PDB file of C-alpha atoms in Angstrom:
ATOM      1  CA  UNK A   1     160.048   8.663 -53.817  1.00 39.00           C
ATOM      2  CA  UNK A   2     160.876  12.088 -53.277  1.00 42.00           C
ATOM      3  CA  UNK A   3     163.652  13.361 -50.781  1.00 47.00           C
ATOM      4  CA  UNK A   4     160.982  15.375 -48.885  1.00 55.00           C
ATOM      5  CA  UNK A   5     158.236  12.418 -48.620  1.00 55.00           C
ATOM      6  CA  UNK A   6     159.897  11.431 -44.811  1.00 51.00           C
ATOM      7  CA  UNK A   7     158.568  14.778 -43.442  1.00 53.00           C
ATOM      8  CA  UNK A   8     155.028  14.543 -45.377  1.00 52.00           C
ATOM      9  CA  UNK A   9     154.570  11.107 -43.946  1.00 50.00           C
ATOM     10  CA  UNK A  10     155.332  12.948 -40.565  1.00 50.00           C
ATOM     11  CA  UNK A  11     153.125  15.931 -40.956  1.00 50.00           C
ATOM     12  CA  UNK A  12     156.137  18.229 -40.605  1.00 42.00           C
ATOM     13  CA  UNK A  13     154.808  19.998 -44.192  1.00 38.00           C
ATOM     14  CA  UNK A  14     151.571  20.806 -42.753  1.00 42.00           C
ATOM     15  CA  UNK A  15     150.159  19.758 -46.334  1.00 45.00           C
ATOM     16  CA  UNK A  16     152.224  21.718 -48.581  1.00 62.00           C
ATOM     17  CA  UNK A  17     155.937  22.275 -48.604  1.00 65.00           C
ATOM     18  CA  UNK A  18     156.512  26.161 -49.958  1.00 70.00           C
ATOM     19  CA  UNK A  19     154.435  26.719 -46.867  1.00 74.00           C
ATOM     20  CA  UNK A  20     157.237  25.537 -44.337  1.00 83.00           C
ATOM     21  CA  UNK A  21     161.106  27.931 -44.361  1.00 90.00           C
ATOM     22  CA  UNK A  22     163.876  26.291 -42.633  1.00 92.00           C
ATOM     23  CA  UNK A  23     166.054  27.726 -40.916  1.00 95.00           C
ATOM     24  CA  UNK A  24     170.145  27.499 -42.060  1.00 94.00           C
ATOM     25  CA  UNK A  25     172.298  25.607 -39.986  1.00 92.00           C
ATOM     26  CA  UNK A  26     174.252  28.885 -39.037  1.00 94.00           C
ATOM     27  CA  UNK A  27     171.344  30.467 -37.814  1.00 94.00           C
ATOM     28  CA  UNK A  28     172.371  28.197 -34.662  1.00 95.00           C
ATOM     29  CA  UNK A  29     175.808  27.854 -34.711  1.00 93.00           C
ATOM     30  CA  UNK A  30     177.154  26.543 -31.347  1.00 91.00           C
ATOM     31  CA  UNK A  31     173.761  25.259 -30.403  1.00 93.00           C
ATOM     32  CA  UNK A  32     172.536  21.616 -30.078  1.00 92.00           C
ATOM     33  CA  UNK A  33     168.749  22.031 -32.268  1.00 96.00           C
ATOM     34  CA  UNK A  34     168.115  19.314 -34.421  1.00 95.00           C
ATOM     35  CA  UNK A  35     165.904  21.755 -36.919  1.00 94.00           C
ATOM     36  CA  UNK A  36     164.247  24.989 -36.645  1.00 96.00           C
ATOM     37  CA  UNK A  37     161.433  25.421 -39.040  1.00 93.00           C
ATOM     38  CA  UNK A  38     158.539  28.219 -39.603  1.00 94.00           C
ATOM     39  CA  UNK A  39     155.044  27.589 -40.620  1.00 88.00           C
ATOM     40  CA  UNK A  40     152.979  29.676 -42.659  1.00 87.00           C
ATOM     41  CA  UNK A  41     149.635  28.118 -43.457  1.00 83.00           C
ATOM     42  CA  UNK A  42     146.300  28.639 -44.745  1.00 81.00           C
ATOM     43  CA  UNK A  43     143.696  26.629 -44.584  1.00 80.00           C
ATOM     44  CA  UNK A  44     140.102  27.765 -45.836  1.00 80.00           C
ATOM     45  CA  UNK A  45     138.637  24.198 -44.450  1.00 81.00           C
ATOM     46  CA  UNK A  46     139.444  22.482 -41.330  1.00 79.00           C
ATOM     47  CA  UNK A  47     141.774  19.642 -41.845  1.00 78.00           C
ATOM     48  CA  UNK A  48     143.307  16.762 -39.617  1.00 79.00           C
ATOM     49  CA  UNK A  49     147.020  15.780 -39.993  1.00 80.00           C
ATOM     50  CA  UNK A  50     148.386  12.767 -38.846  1.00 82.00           C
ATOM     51  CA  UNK A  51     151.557  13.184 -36.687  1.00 88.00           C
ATOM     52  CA  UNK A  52     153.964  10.590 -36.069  1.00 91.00           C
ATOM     53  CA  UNK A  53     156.270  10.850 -33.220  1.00 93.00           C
ATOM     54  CA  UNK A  54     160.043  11.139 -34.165  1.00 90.00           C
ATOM     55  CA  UNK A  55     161.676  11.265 -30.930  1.00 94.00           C
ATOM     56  CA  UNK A  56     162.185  14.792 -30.425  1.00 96.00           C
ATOM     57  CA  UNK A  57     161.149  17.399 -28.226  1.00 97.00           C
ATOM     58  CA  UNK A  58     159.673  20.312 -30.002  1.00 96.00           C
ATOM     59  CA  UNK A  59     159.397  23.795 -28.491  1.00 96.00           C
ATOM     60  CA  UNK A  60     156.419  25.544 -30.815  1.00 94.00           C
ATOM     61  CA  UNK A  61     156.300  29.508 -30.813  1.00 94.00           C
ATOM     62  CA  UNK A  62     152.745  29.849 -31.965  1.00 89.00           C
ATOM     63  CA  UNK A  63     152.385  33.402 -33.511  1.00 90.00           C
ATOM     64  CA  UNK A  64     148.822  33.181 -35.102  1.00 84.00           C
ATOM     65  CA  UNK A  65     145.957  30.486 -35.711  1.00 77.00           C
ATOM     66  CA  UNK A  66     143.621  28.188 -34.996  1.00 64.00           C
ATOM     67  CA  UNK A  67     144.742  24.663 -32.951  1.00 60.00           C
ATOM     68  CA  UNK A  68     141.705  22.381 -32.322  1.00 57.00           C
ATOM     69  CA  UNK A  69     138.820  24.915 -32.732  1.00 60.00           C
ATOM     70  CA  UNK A  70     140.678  27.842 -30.448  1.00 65.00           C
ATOM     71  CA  UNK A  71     142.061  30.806 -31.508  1.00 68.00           C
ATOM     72  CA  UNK A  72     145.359  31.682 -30.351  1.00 72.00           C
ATOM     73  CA  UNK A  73     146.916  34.362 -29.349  1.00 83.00           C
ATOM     74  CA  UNK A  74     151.075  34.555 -29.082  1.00 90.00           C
ATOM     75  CA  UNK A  75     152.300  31.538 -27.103  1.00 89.00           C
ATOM     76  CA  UNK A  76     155.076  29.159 -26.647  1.00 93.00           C
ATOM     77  CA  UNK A  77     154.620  25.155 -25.873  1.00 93.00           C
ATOM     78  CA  UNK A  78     156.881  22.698 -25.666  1.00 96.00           C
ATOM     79  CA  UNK A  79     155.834  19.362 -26.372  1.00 95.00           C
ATOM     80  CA  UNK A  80     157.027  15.939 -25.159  1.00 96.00           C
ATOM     81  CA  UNK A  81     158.393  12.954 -26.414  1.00 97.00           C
ATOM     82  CA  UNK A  82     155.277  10.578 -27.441  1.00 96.00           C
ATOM     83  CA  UNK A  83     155.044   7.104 -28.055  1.00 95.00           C
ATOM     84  CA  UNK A  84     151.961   6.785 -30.365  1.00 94.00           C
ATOM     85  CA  UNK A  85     151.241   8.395 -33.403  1.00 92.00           C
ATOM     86  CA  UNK A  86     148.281  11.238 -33.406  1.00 88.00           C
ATOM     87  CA  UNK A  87     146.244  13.894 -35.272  1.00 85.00           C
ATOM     88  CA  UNK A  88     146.018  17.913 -35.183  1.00 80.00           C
ATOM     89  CA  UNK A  89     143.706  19.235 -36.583  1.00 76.00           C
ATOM     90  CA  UNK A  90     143.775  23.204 -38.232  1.00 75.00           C
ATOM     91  CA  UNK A  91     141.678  25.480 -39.946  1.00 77.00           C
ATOM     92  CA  UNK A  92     142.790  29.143 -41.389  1.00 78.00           C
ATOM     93  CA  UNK A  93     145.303  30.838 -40.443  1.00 81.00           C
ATOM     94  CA  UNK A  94     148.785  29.670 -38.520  1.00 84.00           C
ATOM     95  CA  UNK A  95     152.320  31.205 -38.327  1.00 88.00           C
ATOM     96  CA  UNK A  96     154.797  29.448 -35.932  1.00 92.00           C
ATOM     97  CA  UNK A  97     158.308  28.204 -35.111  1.00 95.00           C
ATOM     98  CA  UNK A  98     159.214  24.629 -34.309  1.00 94.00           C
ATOM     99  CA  UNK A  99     162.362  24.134 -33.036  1.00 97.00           C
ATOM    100  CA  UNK A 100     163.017  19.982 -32.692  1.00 96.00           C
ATOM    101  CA  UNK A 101     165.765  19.563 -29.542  1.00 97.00           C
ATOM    102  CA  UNK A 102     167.597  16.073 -28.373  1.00 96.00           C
ATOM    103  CA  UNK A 103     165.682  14.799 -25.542  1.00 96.00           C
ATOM    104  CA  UNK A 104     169.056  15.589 -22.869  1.00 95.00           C
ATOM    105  CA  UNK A 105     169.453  18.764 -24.554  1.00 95.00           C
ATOM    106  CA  UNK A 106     165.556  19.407 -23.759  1.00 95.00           C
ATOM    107  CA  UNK A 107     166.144  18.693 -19.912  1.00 94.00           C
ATOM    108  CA  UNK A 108     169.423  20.604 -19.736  1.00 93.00           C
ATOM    109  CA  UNK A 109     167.639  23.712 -21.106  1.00 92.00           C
ATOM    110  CA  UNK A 110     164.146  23.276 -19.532  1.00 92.00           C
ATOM    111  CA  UNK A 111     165.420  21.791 -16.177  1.00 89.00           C
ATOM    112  CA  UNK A 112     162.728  19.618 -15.211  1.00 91.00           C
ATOM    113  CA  UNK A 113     162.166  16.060 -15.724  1.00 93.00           C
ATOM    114  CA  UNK A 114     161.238  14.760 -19.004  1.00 96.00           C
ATOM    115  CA  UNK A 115     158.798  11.860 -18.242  1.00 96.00           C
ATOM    116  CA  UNK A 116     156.535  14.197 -16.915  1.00 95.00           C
ATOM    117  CA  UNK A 117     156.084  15.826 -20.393  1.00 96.00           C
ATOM    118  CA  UNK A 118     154.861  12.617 -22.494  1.00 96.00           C
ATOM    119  CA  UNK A 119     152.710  12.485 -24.421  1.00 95.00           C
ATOM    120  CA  UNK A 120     151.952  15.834 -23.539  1.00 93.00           C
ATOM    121  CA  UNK A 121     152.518  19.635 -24.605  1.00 93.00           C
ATOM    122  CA  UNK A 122     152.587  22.385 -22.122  1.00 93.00           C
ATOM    123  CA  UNK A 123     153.155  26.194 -22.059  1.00 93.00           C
ATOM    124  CA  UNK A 124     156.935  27.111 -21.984  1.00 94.00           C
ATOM    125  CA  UNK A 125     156.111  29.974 -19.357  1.00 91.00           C
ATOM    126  CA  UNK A 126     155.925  27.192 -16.776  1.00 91.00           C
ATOM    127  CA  UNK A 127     159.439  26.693 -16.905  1.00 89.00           C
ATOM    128  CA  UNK A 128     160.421  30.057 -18.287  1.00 88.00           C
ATOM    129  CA  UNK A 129     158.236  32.711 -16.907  1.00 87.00           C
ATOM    130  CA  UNK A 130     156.811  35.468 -18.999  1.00 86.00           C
ATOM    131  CA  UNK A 131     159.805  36.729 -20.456  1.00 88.00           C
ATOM    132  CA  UNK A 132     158.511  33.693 -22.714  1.00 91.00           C
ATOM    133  CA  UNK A 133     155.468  34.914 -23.380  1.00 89.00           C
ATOM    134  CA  UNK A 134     156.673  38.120 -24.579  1.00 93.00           C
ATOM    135  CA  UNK A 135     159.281  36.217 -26.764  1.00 95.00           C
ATOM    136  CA  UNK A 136     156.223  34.813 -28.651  1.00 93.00           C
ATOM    137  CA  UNK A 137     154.489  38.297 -29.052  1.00 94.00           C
ATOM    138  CA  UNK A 138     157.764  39.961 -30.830  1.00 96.00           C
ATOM    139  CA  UNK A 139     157.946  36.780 -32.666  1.00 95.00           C
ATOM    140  CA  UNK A 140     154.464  37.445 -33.995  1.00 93.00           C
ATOM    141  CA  UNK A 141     155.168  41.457 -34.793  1.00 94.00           C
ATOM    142  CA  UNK A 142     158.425  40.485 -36.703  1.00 94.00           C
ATOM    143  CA  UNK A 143     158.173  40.664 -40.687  1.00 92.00           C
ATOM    144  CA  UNK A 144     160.839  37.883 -41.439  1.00 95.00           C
ATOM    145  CA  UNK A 145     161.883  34.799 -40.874  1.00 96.00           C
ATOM    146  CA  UNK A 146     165.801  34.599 -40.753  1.00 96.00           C
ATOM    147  CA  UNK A 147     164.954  37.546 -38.056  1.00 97.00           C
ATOM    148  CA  UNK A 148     162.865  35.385 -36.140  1.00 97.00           C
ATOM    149  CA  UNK A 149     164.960  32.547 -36.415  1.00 97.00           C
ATOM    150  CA  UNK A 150     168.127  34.848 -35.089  1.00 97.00           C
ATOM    151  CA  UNK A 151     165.758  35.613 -31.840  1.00 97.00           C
ATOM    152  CA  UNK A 152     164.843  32.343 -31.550  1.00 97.00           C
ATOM    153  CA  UNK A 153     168.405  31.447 -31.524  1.00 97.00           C
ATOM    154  CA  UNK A 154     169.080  34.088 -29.248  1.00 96.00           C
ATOM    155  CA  UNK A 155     166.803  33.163 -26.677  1.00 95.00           C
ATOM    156  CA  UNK A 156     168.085  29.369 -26.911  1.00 95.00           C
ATOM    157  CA  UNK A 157     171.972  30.622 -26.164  1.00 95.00           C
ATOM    158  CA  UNK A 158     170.702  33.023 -22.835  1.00 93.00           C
ATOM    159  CA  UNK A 159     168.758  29.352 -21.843  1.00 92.00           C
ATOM    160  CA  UNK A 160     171.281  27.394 -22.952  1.00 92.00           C
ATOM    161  CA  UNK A 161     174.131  29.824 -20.426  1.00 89.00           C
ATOM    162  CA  UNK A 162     172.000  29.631 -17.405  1.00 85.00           C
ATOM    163  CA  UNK A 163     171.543  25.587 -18.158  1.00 83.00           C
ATOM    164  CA  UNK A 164     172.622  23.090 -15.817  1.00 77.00           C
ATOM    165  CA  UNK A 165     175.213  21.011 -17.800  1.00 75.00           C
ATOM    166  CA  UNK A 166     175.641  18.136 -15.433  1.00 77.00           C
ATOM    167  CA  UNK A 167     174.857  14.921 -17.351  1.00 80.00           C
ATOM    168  CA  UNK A 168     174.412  11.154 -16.081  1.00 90.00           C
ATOM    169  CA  UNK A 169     177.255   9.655 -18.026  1.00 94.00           C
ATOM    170  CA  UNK A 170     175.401   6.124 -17.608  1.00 96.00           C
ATOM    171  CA  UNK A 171     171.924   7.760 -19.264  1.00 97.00           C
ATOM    172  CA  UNK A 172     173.885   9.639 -21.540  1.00 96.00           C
ATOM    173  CA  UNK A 173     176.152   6.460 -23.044  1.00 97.00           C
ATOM    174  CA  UNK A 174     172.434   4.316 -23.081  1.00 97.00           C
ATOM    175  CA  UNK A 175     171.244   7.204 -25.875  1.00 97.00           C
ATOM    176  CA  UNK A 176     173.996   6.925 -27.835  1.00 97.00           C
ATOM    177  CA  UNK A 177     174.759   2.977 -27.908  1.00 97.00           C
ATOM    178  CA  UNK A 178     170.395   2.718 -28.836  1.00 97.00           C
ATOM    179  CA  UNK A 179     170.603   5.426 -31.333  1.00 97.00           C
ATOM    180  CA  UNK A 180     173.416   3.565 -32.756  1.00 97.00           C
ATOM    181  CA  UNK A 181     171.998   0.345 -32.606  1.00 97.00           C
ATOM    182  CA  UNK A 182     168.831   1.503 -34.143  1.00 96.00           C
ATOM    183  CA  UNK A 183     167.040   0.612 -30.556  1.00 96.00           C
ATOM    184  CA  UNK A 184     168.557  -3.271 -31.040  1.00 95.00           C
ATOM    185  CA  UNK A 185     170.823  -3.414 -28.005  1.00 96.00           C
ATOM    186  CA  UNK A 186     169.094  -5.242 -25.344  1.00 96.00           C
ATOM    187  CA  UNK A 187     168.070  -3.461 -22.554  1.00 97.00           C
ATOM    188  CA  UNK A 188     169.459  -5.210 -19.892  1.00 97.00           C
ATOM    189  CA  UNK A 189     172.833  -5.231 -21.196  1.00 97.00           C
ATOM    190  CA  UNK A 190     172.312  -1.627 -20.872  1.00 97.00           C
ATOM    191  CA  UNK A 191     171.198  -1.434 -17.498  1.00 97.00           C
ATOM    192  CA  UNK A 192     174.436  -3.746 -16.345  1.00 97.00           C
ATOM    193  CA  UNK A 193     176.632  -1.736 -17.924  1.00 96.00           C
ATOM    194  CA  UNK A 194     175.038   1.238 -15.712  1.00 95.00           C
ATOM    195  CA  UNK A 195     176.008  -0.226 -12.736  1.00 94.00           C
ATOM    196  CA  UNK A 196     172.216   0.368 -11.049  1.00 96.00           C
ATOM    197  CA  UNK A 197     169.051  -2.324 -10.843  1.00 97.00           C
ATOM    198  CA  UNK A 198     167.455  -2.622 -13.727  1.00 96.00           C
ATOM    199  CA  UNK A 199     164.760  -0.347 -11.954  1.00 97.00           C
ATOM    200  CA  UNK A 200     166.679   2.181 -10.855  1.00 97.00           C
ATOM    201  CA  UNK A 201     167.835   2.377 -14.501  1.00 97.00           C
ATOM    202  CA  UNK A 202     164.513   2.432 -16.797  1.00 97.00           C
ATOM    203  CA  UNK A 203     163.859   5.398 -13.942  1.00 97.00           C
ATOM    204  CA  UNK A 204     166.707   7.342 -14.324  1.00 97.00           C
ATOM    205  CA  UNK A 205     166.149   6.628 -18.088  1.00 98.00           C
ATOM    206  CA  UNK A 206     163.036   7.927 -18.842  1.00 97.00           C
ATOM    207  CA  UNK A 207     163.126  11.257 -16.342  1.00 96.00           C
ATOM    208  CA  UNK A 208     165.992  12.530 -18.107  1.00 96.00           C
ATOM    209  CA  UNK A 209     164.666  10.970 -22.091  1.00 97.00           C
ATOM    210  CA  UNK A 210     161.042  11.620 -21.777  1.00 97.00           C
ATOM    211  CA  UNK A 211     160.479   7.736 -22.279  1.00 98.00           C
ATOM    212  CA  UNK A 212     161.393   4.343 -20.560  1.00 98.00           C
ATOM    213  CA  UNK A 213     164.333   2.729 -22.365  1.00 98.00           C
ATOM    214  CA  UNK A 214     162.141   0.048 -23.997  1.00 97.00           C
ATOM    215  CA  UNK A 215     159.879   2.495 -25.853  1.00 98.00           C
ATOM    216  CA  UNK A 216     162.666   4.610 -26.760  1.00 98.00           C
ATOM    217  CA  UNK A 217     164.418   1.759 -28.089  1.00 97.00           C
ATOM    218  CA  UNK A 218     161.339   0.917 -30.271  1.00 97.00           C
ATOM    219  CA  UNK A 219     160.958   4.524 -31.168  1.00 97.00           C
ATOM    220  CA  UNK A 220     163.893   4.353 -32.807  1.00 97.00           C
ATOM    221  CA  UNK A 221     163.452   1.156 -34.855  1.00 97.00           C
ATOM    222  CA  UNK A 222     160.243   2.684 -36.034  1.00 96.00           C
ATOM    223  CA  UNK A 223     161.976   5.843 -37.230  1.00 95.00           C
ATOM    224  CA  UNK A 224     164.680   3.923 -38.819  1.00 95.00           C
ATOM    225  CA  UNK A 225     162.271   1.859 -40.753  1.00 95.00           C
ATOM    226  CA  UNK A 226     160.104   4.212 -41.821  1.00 93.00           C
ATOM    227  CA  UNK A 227     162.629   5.941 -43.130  1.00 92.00           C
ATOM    228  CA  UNK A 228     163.706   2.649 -45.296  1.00 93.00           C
ATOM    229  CA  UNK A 229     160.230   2.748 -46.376  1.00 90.00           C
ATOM    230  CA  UNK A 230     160.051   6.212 -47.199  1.00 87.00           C
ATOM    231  CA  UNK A 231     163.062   6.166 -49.433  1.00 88.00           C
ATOM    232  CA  UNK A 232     161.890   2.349 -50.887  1.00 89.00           C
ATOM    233  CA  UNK A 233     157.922   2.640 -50.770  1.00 87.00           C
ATOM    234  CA  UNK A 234     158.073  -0.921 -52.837  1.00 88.00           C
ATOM    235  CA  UNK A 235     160.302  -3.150 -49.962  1.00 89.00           C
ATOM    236  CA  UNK A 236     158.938  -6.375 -49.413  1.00 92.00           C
ATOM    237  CA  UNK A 237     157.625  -6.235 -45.917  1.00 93.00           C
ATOM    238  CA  UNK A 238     158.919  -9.424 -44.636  1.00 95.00           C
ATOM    239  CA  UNK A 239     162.616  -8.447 -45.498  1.00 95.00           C
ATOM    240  CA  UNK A 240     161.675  -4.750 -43.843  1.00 95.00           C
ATOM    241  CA  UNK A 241     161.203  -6.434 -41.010  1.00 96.00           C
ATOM    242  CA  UNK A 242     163.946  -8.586 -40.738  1.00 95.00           C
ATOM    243  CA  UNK A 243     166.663  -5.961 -41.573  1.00 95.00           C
ATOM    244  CA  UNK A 244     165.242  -4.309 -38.803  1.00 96.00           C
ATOM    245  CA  UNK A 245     165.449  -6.659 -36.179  1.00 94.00           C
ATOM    246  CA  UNK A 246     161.466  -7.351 -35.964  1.00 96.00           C
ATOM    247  CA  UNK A 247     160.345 -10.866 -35.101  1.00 93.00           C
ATOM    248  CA  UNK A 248     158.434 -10.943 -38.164  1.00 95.00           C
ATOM    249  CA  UNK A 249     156.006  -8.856 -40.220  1.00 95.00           C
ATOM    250  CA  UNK A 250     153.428  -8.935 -37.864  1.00 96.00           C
ATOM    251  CA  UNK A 251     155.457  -7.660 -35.135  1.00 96.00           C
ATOM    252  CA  UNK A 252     156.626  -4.747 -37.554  1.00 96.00           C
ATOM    253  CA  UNK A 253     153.146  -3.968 -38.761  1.00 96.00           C
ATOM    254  CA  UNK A 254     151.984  -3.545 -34.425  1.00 96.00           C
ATOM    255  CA  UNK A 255     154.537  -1.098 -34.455  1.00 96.00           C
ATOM    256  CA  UNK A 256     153.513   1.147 -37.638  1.00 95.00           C
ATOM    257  CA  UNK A 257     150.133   0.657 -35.885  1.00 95.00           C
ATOM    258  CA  UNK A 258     151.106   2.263 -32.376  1.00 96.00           C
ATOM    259  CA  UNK A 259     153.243   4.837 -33.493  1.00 95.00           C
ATOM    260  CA  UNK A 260     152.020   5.633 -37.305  1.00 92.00           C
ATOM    261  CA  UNK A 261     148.230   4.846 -36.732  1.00 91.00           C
ATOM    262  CA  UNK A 262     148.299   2.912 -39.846  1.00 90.00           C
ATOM    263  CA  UNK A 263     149.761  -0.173 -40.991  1.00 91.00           C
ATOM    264  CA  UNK A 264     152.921   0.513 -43.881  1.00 89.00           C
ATOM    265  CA  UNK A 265     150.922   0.377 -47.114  1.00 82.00           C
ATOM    266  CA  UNK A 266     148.407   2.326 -45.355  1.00 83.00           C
ATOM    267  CA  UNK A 267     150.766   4.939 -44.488  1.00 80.00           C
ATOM    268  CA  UNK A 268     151.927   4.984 -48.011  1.00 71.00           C
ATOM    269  CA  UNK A 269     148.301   5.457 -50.174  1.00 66.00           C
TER     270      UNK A 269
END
């Protein structure tokens, strides 16, 4: 399967992959984005895309288009972590930037808690003010896209200066140790190690993730196996599953269902 078939299952190519620039890792030096990307479609019939959650947050500079049957004019959303898999659907023209951010980076620069975003998308001028709107419009009246990538960037250090860094060291260490366990470690081993109730934990947890520990945890086992599948589209399912610490095949195939919308060989017609 080819490199790039990861990011179709995800919808990330909007259909086609010239369509879609990314941006260079030194556009962004010194700042923690996961991937910048711009979108430049056209679509003469209305389509739906499946999109599978891949547990970031996305701030989306939408310069031009159509989003669900409404025309849009410059704006700027930033959309939450979610835990089930959905569809978009587009028709004619759309020109954007994505930029994918780290859950705790998303709170340090946005400053508000992330639980309350899930599942959901909402305007960046909530957070921001105008000055975000008119980001969007020069966006939109710029010709190129390593020069809207470098005022993208821009904008990201000013928010990134005026950004509270405090960090729970207890929330922060719970990321890392699931991310590295591919969402295996138990959760209450986590929450002991915190120090705090197991309540106060999945609390503190999911304001400052976007997601209770548990469904983060899963999250990430989906991502890593669908990632396995992507690169291995013929795996036997059973031993899928068990390299990934599911109880068995069935339990594997409930997750592909919440969070892909389809079960693996589904997903991979």
């Amino acid at each position: 399967m080819r490199s790039d078939r990861l990011s179709d299952l995800r919808g990330t190519y909007q259909v086609r992959s010239h369509q879609l620039v990314s941006a260079p890792a030194s556009a962004f030096t010194g700042l923690e984005v996961v991937r910048c990307v711009g979108f430049d479609v056209l679509e003469p019939n209305p389509v739906r895309r499946r999109k599978i959650p891949g547990g970031t947050v996305k701030l989306v500079f939408a310069l031009e288009g159509t989003f669900e049957g409404r025309s849009l004019d410059p704006t700027a959303l930033v959309i939450g972590l979610h835990d089930r898999a959905g569809t978009a659907g587009h028709a004619g023209r759309m020109r954007s930037v994505q930029v994918q951010l780290d859950p705790l980076t998303a709170r340090r620069l946005l400053g508000v808690p992330m639980d309350e975003l899930r599942n959901g998308a909402v305007e960046l001028a909530e957070f921001h003010g105008r000055a975000v709107r008119r980001l969007a419009e020069r966006l939109a009246e710029i010709p190129t896209w390593p020069a809207r990538f470098a005022l993208v960037a821009e904008y990201l250090r000013e928010r990134s200066a005026a950004a509270d860094d405090r960090e729970d060291a207890a929330v922060t260490y719970a990321v890392r140790e699931l991310r590295r366990s591919r969402g295996l470690l138990p959760i209450a081993t986590l929450a002991a190690e915190s120090g705090w109730s197991p309540r106060h934990f999945r609390r503190r947890f999911a304001e400052q993730v976007g997601l209770p520990p548990k469904d983060y945890g899963s999250l990430l086992r989906f991502s890593a196996a669908l990632s396995a599948l992507a690169s291995e589209p013929t795996r036997d399912m059973s031993t899928l599953a068990g390299d990934f610490g599911y109880y068995d095949q069935s339990h594997l195939i409930r997750d592909f269902r919440r969070f892909a919308g389809a079960p693996p060989g589904r997903l991979l017609d």
